[in-house]
Structures are given as structure tokens and as C-alpha cells.
mmCIF file of C-alpha atoms in Angstrom:
data_model
loop_
_atom_site.group_PDB
_atom_site.id
_atom_site.type_symbol
_atom_site.label_atom_id
_atom_site.label_comp_id
_atom_site.label_asym_id
_atom_site.label_seq_id
_atom_site.Cartn_x
_atom_site.Cartn_y
_atom_site.Cartn_z
ATOM 1 C CA MET A 1 127.769 79.124 71.412
ATOM 2 C CA ASN A 2 126.869 80.151 67.676
ATOM 3 C CA ILE A 3 122.682 81.031 67.763
ATOM 4 C CA LEU A 4 121.353 82.155 64.703
ATOM 5 C CA PHE A 5 118.243 84.394 64.589
ATOM 6 C CA ILE A 6 115.809 83.711 61.453
ATOM 7 C CA GLY A 7 113.543 87.169 61.959
ATOM 8 C CA ILE A 8 115.107 90.116 63.950
ATOM 9 C CA GLY A 9 112.005 91.849 64.427
ATOM 10 C CA ILE A 10 110.061 92.456 68.110
ATOM 11 C CA ILE A 11 109.876 89.594 68.904
ATOM 12 C CA GLY A 12 113.591 87.835 67.748
ATOM 13 C CA GLN A 13 115.678 91.776 69.346
ATOM 14 C CA ARG A 14 113.606 90.363 73.011
ATOM 15 C CA HIS A 15 115.125 87.161 72.603
ATOM 16 C CA ILE A 16 118.406 88.287 71.912
ATOM 17 C CA ARG A 17 118.028 90.918 74.723
ATOM 18 C CA ASN A 18 117.841 88.269 76.977
ATOM 19 C CA ILE A 19 119.769 86.017 76.318
ATOM 20 C CA LYS A 20 122.565 88.744 76.355
ATOM 21 C CA LEU A 21 121.341 89.442 80.126
ATOM 22 C CA LYS A 22 122.524 85.712 80.599
ATOM 23 C CA PHE A 23 125.025 84.415 78.535
ATOM 24 C CA LYS A 24 128.124 85.928 78.122
ATOM 25 C CA ASN A 25 129.930 83.378 75.675
ATOM 26 C CA ILE A 26 127.505 83.207 73.086
ATOM 27 C CA ASN A 27 127.889 84.435 68.669
ATOM 28 C CA LEU A 28 124.370 85.629 67.426
ATOM 29 C CA PHE A 29 123.843 85.165 64.373
ATOM 30 C CA THR A 30 121.142 86.075 61.233
ATOM 31 C CA ILE A 31 121.155 85.417 57.388
ATOM 32 C CA LYS A 32 120.889 88.198 54.644
ATOM 33 C CA GLY A 33 117.699 88.901 53.130
ATOM 34 C CA LYS A 34 114.539 91.002 53.795
ATOM 35 C CA HIS A 35 114.679 90.896 57.566
ATOM 36 C CA SER A 36 113.879 94.291 60.079
ATOM 37 C CA SER A 37 116.318 96.943 60.743
ATOM 38 C CA GLN A 38 114.492 98.499 62.932
ATOM 39 C CA LEU A 39 115.095 99.036 66.801
ATOM 40 C CA TYR A 40 112.872 97.590 69.192
ATOM 41 C CA ASN A 41 113.011 97.721 72.826
ATOM 42 C CA ASP A 42 110.093 96.822 74.678
ATOM 43 C CA LYS A 43 108.108 99.191 74.152
ATOM 44 C CA LYS A 44 108.303 101.160 71.070
ATOM 45 C CA PRO A 45 110.651 101.714 67.717
ATOM 46 C CA LEU A 46 114.412 102.961 68.193
ATOM 47 C CA LYS A 47 117.158 104.698 66.565
ATOM 48 C CA GLY A 48 119.906 102.116 65.406
ATOM 49 C CA ASP A 49 120.343 98.899 63.421
ATOM 50 C CA VAL A 50 119.485 96.232 64.664
ATOM 51 C CA ASN A 51 123.314 93.797 63.846
ATOM 52 C CA SER A 52 125.179 97.123 64.628
ATOM 53 C CA LYS A 53 123.409 97.596 68.167
ATOM 54 C CA TYR A 54 123.250 93.532 69.153
ATOM 55 C CA ARG A 55 126.816 92.963 67.033
ATOM 56 C CA LEU A 56 125.229 90.392 64.989
ATOM 57 C CA LYS A 57 127.456 88.318 62.349
ATOM 58 C CA VAL A 58 125.590 88.220 58.943
ATOM 59 C CA ILE A 59 125.826 84.456 56.535
ATOM 60 C CA ASN A 60 123.899 83.055 53.516
ATOM 61 C CA PHE A 61 121.611 80.011 54.974
ATOM 62 C CA SER A 62 123.986 78.438 52.612
ATOM 63 C CA GLU A 63 126.814 78.044 55.666
ATOM 64 C CA ILE A 64 125.076 77.155 58.065
ATOM 65 C CA ASN A 65 126.945 73.933 59.441
ATOM 66 C CA THR A 66 128.948 73.958 56.627
ATOM 67 C CA ASN A 67 131.031 76.881 57.113
ATOM 68 C CA ILE A 68 130.005 77.580 60.129
ATOM 69 C CA LYS A 69 128.649 75.757 63.044
ATOM 70 C CA ILE A 70 125.415 76.760 64.074
ATOM 71 C CA ASP A 71 124.553 75.023 67.772
ATOM 72 C CA ALA A 72 120.798 76.382 67.427
ATOM 73 C CA ALA A 73 118.771 78.463 65.673
ATOM 74 C CA PHE A 74 115.438 80.793 67.006
ATOM 75 C CA ILE A 75 112.889 81.104 64.292
ATOM 76 C CA CYS A 76 110.552 84.898 64.848
ATOM 77 C CA LEU A 77 109.485 85.202 61.629
ATOM 78 C CA PRO A 78 105.716 85.076 60.517
ATOM 79 C CA ASN A 79 102.951 82.397 60.760
ATOM 80 C CA ASN A 80 102.794 81.470 57.328
ATOM 81 C CA LEU A 81 107.005 80.913 57.270
ATOM 82 C CA HIS A 82 107.054 78.630 59.979
ATOM 83 C CA SER A 83 107.149 75.115 58.910
ATOM 84 C CA LYS A 84 109.122 76.071 56.468
ATOM 85 C CA PHE A 85 112.188 77.223 58.153
ATOM 86 C CA LEU A 86 111.850 74.118 60.723
ATOM 87 C CA LYS A 87 112.018 71.764 58.142
ATOM 88 C CA LYS A 88 114.811 73.814 56.188
ATOM 89 C CA LEU A 89 116.708 73.857 59.811
ATOM 90 C CA PHE A 90 115.786 70.827 60.963
ATOM 91 C CA GLU A 91 117.733 69.031 57.231
ATOM 92 C CA LYS A 92 120.785 70.549 58.475
ATOM 93 C CA ASN A 93 120.819 69.154 61.902
ATOM 94 C CA VAL A 94 119.776 72.486 63.444
ATOM 95 C CA ASN A 95 118.635 72.626 67.122
ATOM 96 C CA ILE A 96 115.318 75.097 67.227
ATOM 97 C CA PHE A 97 113.440 77.048 69.297
ATOM 98 C CA LEU A 98 110.507 78.133 66.959
ATOM 99 C CA GLU A 99 107.821 80.820 68.100
ATOM 100 C CA LYS A 100 104.280 79.759 68.209
ATOM 101 C CA PRO A 101 102.086 78.577 66.511
ATOM 102 C CA GLY A 102 104.190 77.061 63.833
ATOM 103 C CA GLY A 103 101.840 76.923 61.320
ATOM 104 C CA ILE A 104 98.699 78.415 59.592
ATOM 105 C CA ASN A 105 97.304 75.872 57.950
ATOM 106 C CA ASN A 106 96.622 71.744 57.856
ATOM 107 C CA ARG A 107 99.677 71.162 55.210
ATOM 108 C CA ASP A 108 101.838 72.566 57.949
ATOM 109 C CA LEU A 109 100.557 70.951 60.201
ATOM 110 C CA LYS A 110 101.451 67.760 58.408
ATOM 111 C CA VAL A 111 105.467 69.461 57.465
ATOM 112 C CA LEU A 112 105.243 69.625 61.492
ATOM 113 C CA LYS A 113 104.155 65.682 62.289
ATOM 114 C CA LYS A 114 106.177 64.743 59.678
ATOM 115 C CA ILE A 115 109.438 65.972 61.541
ATOM 116 C CA GLN A 116 108.001 64.946 64.318
ATOM 117 C CA THR A 117 107.837 61.256 63.248
ATOM 118 C CA LYS A 118 111.279 61.578 62.293
ATOM 119 C CA ASN A 119 112.973 63.536 64.929
ATOM 120 C CA LYS A 120 111.282 60.405 67.580
ATOM 121 C CA LYS A 121 114.464 60.026 69.295
ATOM 122 C CA ASN A 122 115.009 64.262 69.978
ATOM 123 C CA LYS A 123 118.644 64.281 68.311
ATOM 124 C CA ILE A 124 117.486 67.151 66.564
ATOM 125 C CA LYS A 125 115.416 69.328 70.562
ATOM 126 C CA ILE A 126 112.929 71.429 69.110
ATOM 127 C CA MET A 127 111.012 74.146 71.703
ATOM 128 C CA LEU A 128 108.257 76.414 70.763
ATOM 129 C CA GLY A 129 107.842 79.272 71.914
ATOM 130 C CA TYR A 130 104.319 79.275 74.328
ATOM 131 C CA HIS A 131 106.003 81.279 76.920
ATOM 132 C CA LEU A 132 102.453 81.220 79.508
ATOM 133 C CA ARG A 133 103.674 77.456 79.916
ATOM 134 C CA PHE A 134 106.173 79.122 82.159
ATOM 135 C CA ASN A 135 103.417 81.247 84.589
ATOM 136 C CA PRO A 136 103.337 79.910 87.976
ATOM 137 C CA ALA A 137 99.426 81.532 88.080
ATOM 138 C CA LEU A 138 98.602 78.388 85.318
ATOM 139 C CA ILE A 139 101.107 76.169 87.106
ATOM 140 C CA ASN A 140 99.798 76.762 90.096
ATOM 141 C CA LEU A 141 96.207 76.235 89.113
ATOM 142 C CA ARG A 142 96.781 72.777 87.582
ATOM 143 C CA MET A 143 98.272 71.694 91.061
ATOM 144 C CA LEU A 144 95.212 73.064 91.887
ATOM 145 C CA LEU A 145 92.984 71.135 89.978
ATOM 146 C CA LYS A 146 94.660 68.095 90.610
ATOM 147 C CA LYS A 147 94.642 68.518 93.764
ATOM 148 C CA LYS A 148 90.497 68.804 93.287
ATOM 149 C CA THR A 149 90.661 71.953 95.500
ATOM 150 C CA ILE A 150 87.050 72.659 94.193
ATOM 151 C CA GLY A 151 86.207 69.054 94.266
ATOM 152 C CA ASN A 152 84.762 68.098 91.123
ATOM 153 C CA ILE A 153 84.936 70.128 87.900
ATOM 154 C CA LEU A 154 81.899 71.303 86.489
ATOM 155 C CA ASN A 155 82.407 74.240 84.203
ATOM 156 C CA VAL A 156 85.160 76.005 83.066
ATOM 157 C CA LEU A 157 85.144 79.481 81.063
ATOM 158 C CA ILE A 158 87.988 80.966 79.243
ATOM 159 C CA ASN A 159 88.415 84.023 77.884
ATOM 160 C CA ASN A 160 90.181 86.476 76.125
ATOM 161 C CA GLY A 161 90.153 89.577 74.854
ATOM 162 C CA GLU A 162 92.512 92.453 73.261
ATOM 163 C CA HIS A 163 91.978 95.474 70.712
ATOM 164 C CA ILE A 164 93.970 94.348 67.719
ATOM 165 C CA ALA A 165 95.387 97.822 67.455
ATOM 166 C CA ASP A 166 96.616 97.594 71.197
ATOM 167 C CA TYR A 167 98.598 94.890 70.704
ATOM 168 C CA ARG A 168 101.584 97.110 69.449
ATOM 169 C CA PRO A 169 100.177 101.279 69.220
ATOM 170 C CA TYR A 170 103.770 101.996 67.722
ATOM 171 C CA GLN A 171 102.608 99.787 64.399
ATOM 172 C CA LYS A 172 100.159 100.435 61.960
ATOM 173 C CA TYR A 173 98.522 97.207 63.293
ATOM 174 C CA TRP A 174 96.492 96.682 59.482
ATOM 175 C CA LYS A 175 99.708 96.018 57.669
ATOM 176 C CA VAL A 176 100.933 93.473 59.700
ATOM 177 C CA TYR A 177 100.824 89.643 60.027
ATOM 178 C CA HIS A 178 98.404 89.023 62.446
ATOM 179 C CA SER A 179 96.085 91.248 60.863
ATOM 180 C CA LYS A 180 96.143 89.393 57.301
ATOM 181 C CA LYS A 181 95.742 85.669 56.260
ATOM 182 C CA LYS A 182 98.143 85.519 54.203
ATOM 183 C CA GLY A 183 100.494 85.640 57.090
ATOM 184 C CA GLY A 184 98.534 83.443 59.383
ATOM 185 C CA GLY A 185 96.575 86.536 61.422
ATOM 186 C CA GLY A 186 92.933 85.766 63.060
ATOM 187 C CA VAL A 187 92.015 85.383 66.632
ATOM 188 C CA SER A 188 93.133 81.793 66.607
ATOM 189 C CA LEU A 189 96.114 81.922 66.109
ATOM 190 C CA ASN A 190 97.335 85.396 67.639
ATOM 191 C CA GLN A 191 95.413 84.201 70.677
ATOM 192 C CA ILE A 192 96.686 80.105 70.695
ATOM 193 C CA HIS A 193 98.282 80.903 74.415
ATOM 194 C CA GLU A 194 94.132 80.116 75.158
ATOM 195 C CA VAL A 195 94.312 76.824 73.134
ATOM 196 C CA ASP A 196 97.571 75.506 74.405
ATOM 197 C CA TYR A 197 96.840 76.053 78.022
ATOM 198 C CA LEU A 198 93.759 74.248 77.776
ATOM 199 C CA LEU A 199 95.146 71.821 76.556
ATOM 200 C CA PHE A 200 97.971 72.317 79.909
ATOM 201 C CA LEU A 201 95.363 72.414 82.644
ATOM 202 C CA PHE A 202 93.308 69.522 81.436
ATOM 203 C CA GLU A 203 95.902 66.938 80.088
ATOM 204 C CA LYS A 204 94.493 64.081 81.329
ATOM 205 C CA TYR A 205 91.443 64.379 80.352
ATOM 206 C CA ASP A 206 89.448 63.430 76.718
ATOM 207 C CA ILE A 207 88.408 67.007 75.588
ATOM 208 C CA LYS A 208 86.097 66.568 72.641
ATOM 209 C CA LEU A 209 84.861 69.862 70.239
ATOM 210 C CA ILE A 210 80.998 70.207 70.515
ATOM 211 C CA ASN A 211 80.832 73.496 68.512
ATOM 212 C CA SER A 212 83.193 76.709 67.392
ATOM 213 C CA PHE A 213 81.869 79.673 65.790
ATOM 214 C CA ASN A 214 84.620 81.940 64.125
ATOM 215 C CA ASP A 215 83.376 85.278 62.272
ATOM 216 C CA LYS A 216 84.967 88.899 61.638
ATOM 217 C CA ILE A 217 82.408 91.209 64.044
ATOM 218 C CA SER A 218 84.365 94.908 64.250
ATOM 219 C CA ASN A 219 85.007 96.973 61.905
ATOM 220 C CA THR A 220 89.199 96.401 62.523
ATOM 221 C CA LYS A 221 90.633 96.657 59.169
ATOM 222 C CA ILE A 222 91.441 92.819 58.984
ATOM 223 C CA ASP A 223 91.007 90.346 56.332
ATOM 224 C CA THR A 224 90.555 87.079 59.473
ATOM 225 C CA GLU A 225 88.095 86.520 61.584
ATOM 226 C CA ASP A 226 87.863 88.274 64.934
ATOM 227 C CA THR A 227 85.886 86.426 67.633
ATOM 228 C CA ILE A 228 85.917 82.594 68.025
ATOM 229 C CA THR A 229 83.512 81.144 70.387
ATOM 230 C CA SER A 230 83.581 77.609 71.478
ATOM 231 C CA ASN A 231 82.232 74.653 73.724
ATOM 232 C CA PHE A 232 84.417 71.726 74.393
ATOM 233 C CA VAL A 233 83.334 68.481 76.723
ATOM 234 C CA ALA A 234 85.969 67.038 78.790
ATOM 235 C CA ARG A 235 85.766 63.912 80.245
ATOM 236 C CA LYS A 236 87.965 61.266 82.674
ATOM 237 C CA LYS A 237 86.651 58.756 84.215
ATOM 238 C CA ASN A 238 83.044 59.695 86.013
ATOM 239 C CA GLU A 239 83.587 63.245 85.320
ATOM 240 C CA LYS A 240 82.484 65.230 82.751
ATOM 241 C CA PHE A 241 82.201 69.293 82.377
ATOM 242 C CA LEU A 242 81.611 71.913 79.762
ATOM 243 C CA ILE A 243 84.806 73.909 78.770
ATOM 244 C CA THR A 244 83.955 77.141 77.130
ATOM 245 C CA LEU A 245 86.126 79.540 75.512
ATOM 246 C CA LEU A 246 86.002 83.279 74.401
ATOM 247 C CA LEU A 247 88.345 84.625 72.280
ATOM 248 C CA ASN A 248 88.145 88.297 70.392
ATOM 249 C CA SER A 249 90.256 91.087 69.398
ATOM 250 C CA TYR A 250 88.756 94.008 69.558
ATOM 251 C CA GLU A 251 88.094 94.331 73.619
ATOM 252 C CA ARG A 252 88.538 97.409 75.627
ATOM 253 C CA PRO A 253 90.455 97.348 78.480
ATOM 254 C CA LYS A 254 91.382 94.050 77.452
ATOM 255 C CA SER A 255 90.169 90.714 79.269
ATOM 256 C CA ARG A 256 92.329 87.342 80.311
ATOM 257 C CA GLY A 257 91.593 85.209 82.426
ATOM 258 C CA LEU A 258 89.581 81.683 83.398
ATOM 259 C CA LYS A 259 86.902 81.065 85.600
ATOM 260 C CA ILE A 260 86.888 77.103 86.973
ATOM 261 C CA VAL A 261 83.269 75.749 88.890
ATOM 262 C CA GLY A 262 83.513 72.900 90.804
ATOM 263 C CA SER A 263 81.487 71.056 93.476
ATOM 264 C CA LYS A 264 82.806 72.311 96.331
ATOM 265 C CA GLY A 265 84.198 75.811 95.117
ATOM 266 C CA LYS A 266 85.320 78.181 92.276
ATOM 267 C CA ILE A 267 88.785 79.601 91.509
ATOM 268 C CA VAL A 268 88.589 82.748 89.377
ATOM 269 C CA ALA A 269 92.685 83.532 87.511
ATOM 270 C CA ASN A 270 93.335 86.650 86.450
ATOM 271 C CA LEU A 271 96.481 86.701 84.032
ATOM 272 C CA ILE A 272 96.445 90.638 83.005
ATOM 273 C CA ASN A 273 97.013 90.486 87.167
ATOM 274 C CA ASN A 274 98.586 87.327 87.722
ATOM 275 C CA SER A 275 95.933 86.131 90.587
ATOM 276 C CA LEU A 276 93.932 83.365 91.972
ATOM 277 C CA GLU A 277 90.591 83.727 93.386
ATOM 278 C CA ILE A 278 89.769 80.385 95.461
ATOM 279 C CA TYR A 279 86.572 79.782 96.843
ATOM 280 C CA ARG A 280 85.272 76.714 99.631
ATOM 281 C CA PHE A 281 82.660 75.694 100.709
ATOM 282 C CA LYS A 282 80.856 72.505 102.262
ATOM 283 C CA THR A 283 77.611 70.788 101.230
ATOM 284 C CA LEU A 284 75.815 68.003 102.386
ATOM 285 C CA ALA A 285 75.295 64.742 99.939
ATOM 286 C CA ASN A 286 71.640 66.306 99.476
ATOM 287 C CA GLU A 287 74.140 69.167 97.930
ATOM 288 C CA MET A 288 72.889 72.178 100.557
ATOM 289 C CA MET A 289 75.172 73.712 102.025
ATOM 290 C CA SER A 290 76.419 72.724 105.353
ATOM 291 C CA ASN A 291 76.996 76.709 106.715
ATOM 292 C CA LYS A 292 76.766 79.462 104.973
ATOM 293 C CA LYS A 293 80.550 80.308 105.238
ATOM 294 C CA ILE A 294 82.273 80.299 101.677
ATOM 295 C CA SER A 295 86.177 80.855 102.467
ATOM 296 C CA LYS A 296 88.836 83.760 100.019
ATOM 297 C CA LYS A 297 91.514 83.075 99.874
ATOM 298 C CA LEU A 298 93.353 85.339 97.085
ATOM 299 C CA ILE A 299 97.352 84.420 95.837
ATOM 300 C CA LYS A 300 99.325 86.884 94.105
ATOM 301 C CA PHE A 301 102.180 86.456 91.724
ATOM 302 C CA LYS A 302 104.667 88.239 91.386
ATOM 303 C CA PHE A 303 106.571 88.746 88.042
ATOM 304 C CA GLN A 304 106.999 90.653 85.084
ATOM 305 C CA ARG A 305 105.663 89.585 81.609
ATOM 306 C CA ASN A 306 108.712 89.441 80.566
ATOM 307 C CA ASP A 307 110.386 87.090 82.935
ATOM 308 C CA LEU A 308 108.487 84.169 80.939
ATOM 309 C CA PHE A 309 109.877 85.387 77.896
ATOM 310 C CA LYS A 310 113.163 84.755 80.064
ATOM 311 C CA GLU A 311 112.602 81.693 81.916
ATOM 312 C CA GLU A 312 111.477 80.083 77.965
ATOM 313 C CA VAL A 313 115.143 80.781 76.770
ATOM 314 C CA TYR A 314 116.532 79.673 79.616
ATOM 315 C CA TYR A 315 115.474 76.724 79.679
ATOM 316 C CA PHE A 316 115.718 76.493 76.187
ATOM 317 C CA ILE A 317 119.879 77.142 76.308
ATOM 318 C CA ASN A 318 120.801 76.103 79.567
ATOM 319 C CA ALA A 319 119.272 72.352 77.713
ATOM 320 C CA LEU A 320 121.070 72.853 75.045
ATOM 321 C CA LYS A 321 124.231 73.512 77.688
ATOM 322 C CA LYS A 322 123.503 70.561 79.621
ATOM 323 C CA LYS A 323 123.418 68.264 76.714
ATOM 324 C CA LYS A 324 119.573 67.457 78.254
ATOM 325 C CA PRO A 325 116.989 66.835 76.065
ATOM 326 C CA ILE A 326 113.647 68.976 76.158
ATOM 327 C CA ASP A 327 110.800 68.211 78.341
ATOM 328 C CA PRO A 328 108.271 66.419 76.139
ATOM 329 C CA LYS A 329 105.547 69.909 77.646
ATOM 330 C CA TYR A 330 107.667 71.968 75.954
ATOM 331 C CA GLY A 331 108.043 70.449 72.417
ATOM 332 C CA LEU A 332 106.970 69.989 69.608
ATOM 333 C CA GLU A 333 104.280 67.110 69.995
ATOM 334 C CA LYS A 334 102.260 69.129 72.605
ATOM 335 C CA SER A 335 102.639 72.116 70.143
ATOM 336 C CA ILE A 336 100.977 70.307 67.139
ATOM 337 C CA LYS A 337 98.067 69.226 69.464
ATOM 338 C CA SER A 338 97.338 72.919 70.110
ATOM 339 C CA LEU A 339 98.203 73.715 66.513
ATOM 340 C CA GLU A 340 95.342 71.679 65.452
ATOM 341 C CA LEU A 341 92.985 72.156 67.770
ATOM 342 C CA ALA A 342 93.196 75.787 66.608
ATOM 343 C CA LEU A 343 92.602 75.303 63.157
ATOM 344 C CA LYS A 344 89.925 73.459 64.018
ATOM 345 C CA LEU A 345 88.651 76.931 65.649
ATOM 346 C CA LYS A 346 88.959 78.201 62.309
ATOM 347 C CA LYS A 347 87.223 75.866 59.763
#
């Protein structure tokens, strides 16, 4: 199998390392152009050359599926280049793993929607790099909500706060695309995972955005928004509840998780230590507690962050090997909805 990498920076190299850990008979390619030559591991820059280290064969873009058969491509570029290369590779009939978010504006969104329409039969496999879709804590949380473990949902609070300078401390954060409007930076797109898992957890509900505030509040050296607070109302039949989303890129120490309050308890999910705290109680018809007992159950999930990146990449490659379609929950259509909602928060 021949796999092409367009973008061999930090995330591209992570995917390459993970592929090499599991698969032996895969040839890796990259294209000529302005790519990062800096070598990285998970934590810091290293000495050496990326192409030499990982034995990447360098080809021209025009050679793709003309002179050289390419089975799939990983697009690991700055956000503003996502839809451009998605379109180019789709036209060359290449299966694609695209890093989130897929675009930065409504123009990009139109490109994604057009490709989705053309690819209705999923002839070309397209998967987006939302690794939290493989997070056991979120998957189990969704099951608990489906079983109504805490009764009917009454309100939800989702938060993610982390200082942008701490994303990759070895980089000057103001020089990378995360900090630049032109590159597709800003908290709504940098932290779009929260928007994506919001839609994943409450997929069966009609979710309406009520209001949203975004601004640059901190003294960080960025030209994009660093704060978003948004309120949604979720409805399904006789159920209705409020969802509040809080995102920022200046908080220390970092905080990431959600709290779901229900009629019979609540669940607190910590996405930093990967745990779920489940509180339950019994009530009478008048909402008074039948007794003072509130049970508590703590579930801890043991995995490393990189395990989620492995899961998504291995899923994609195995789908190619076994010639199976990409499950819709990992595909382009749901990713379009996440990007569409994230862009609404910026308005």
C-alpha cells in the first residue's frame, strides 16, 4: 500500500510513527514543496531530517495516480489549506484522511459539501481526524445518557480552557497558524473537538444555537478570538435542556470536561484525567428526595492520548485494506456539521 503525506510537521509525523508501529508493508510518500524539515517526537524538536528518518519518497503532485499509484493521502496542513488539497486529491480519486476542521470559512464549507454530494456512494473513503471520537470516556458517557442513567437531562456545561502558549511550548505560538486568522486559528476552530463531541453526544436531539459571544480578551499575541461562550437549546419530543459551551485559549492550569445535570443525578466528565463521576438519587413525584442518599460511582479509563491517534489511523488503514466503507460517525458528512456550527459561533 502506498500512502502520501501532505504536511509532515508535528501531527503528520505523529501519524507516520503510529503507522510504522503497526504496519510493515506500507510505502510512505510526500510531495515536493515547502514542508517542515524539522524532526519532532511527541514532546520536542529533534536533530535530523524528516524524509531521511522515515524514509519518505518525495514525488511531484502531478505524479499522483499517473506515474505512481497512491492508495490514500493524509492531509496534515494548516487549516486554511484543508479544503484546497481535499478537492485536489478527491479529483485524483485518492482516499483521504483529513485533519480537522476541514476548512476555515463558508467558502471551504461549500467545497466540503460539494465533495460530499459527489461522493454519496462513498466510492472515495474520506475520514476526518477527530481523535476524541475514539475516546472511551465519551463513548461510555453517550451510552449512559442513552440509558437515562441520570434521568432526563436538564442542563449541560462543556468547557475547554488551555493557554495557547502551552500547546507546544517549544514553539513561538504567535508564529504558527493556531494564532493567525489567515491560517484558520482562533479558539472556535482550534478547540472544535468540543463542538464535534457536543453533536456526537446529543446526536438524536434538535440543537439550536440561541446566542454566542466571541472576542479577544487576553494579552496573548494572536489576531483571533480567544474566548467563546455559547448557549444552545436541545429538544427531542417532550425533552428540552440548555447546553452552555465555554472555550478559551488562555487558562492555566488547563481545564477540560463537561457536567451533565439530570432529573435523577449528574455526570461529571474530566477529559484530562479521563474519568466519569456518576451521582444518582431517588425522588418522589413532587421532586422531594425519597431519602438523603446520593450514590457516587467513579469510572477511570486507562489510556494515553496517543492511543486515540493510533485508533483513528488504524481504523482508516484497516478500512482501506478490507475495502470497507468509513462509518458515517467518522466521515465527512458529520464533520461538515461540526465545522458549520463552529463557524456560526464566530459570527
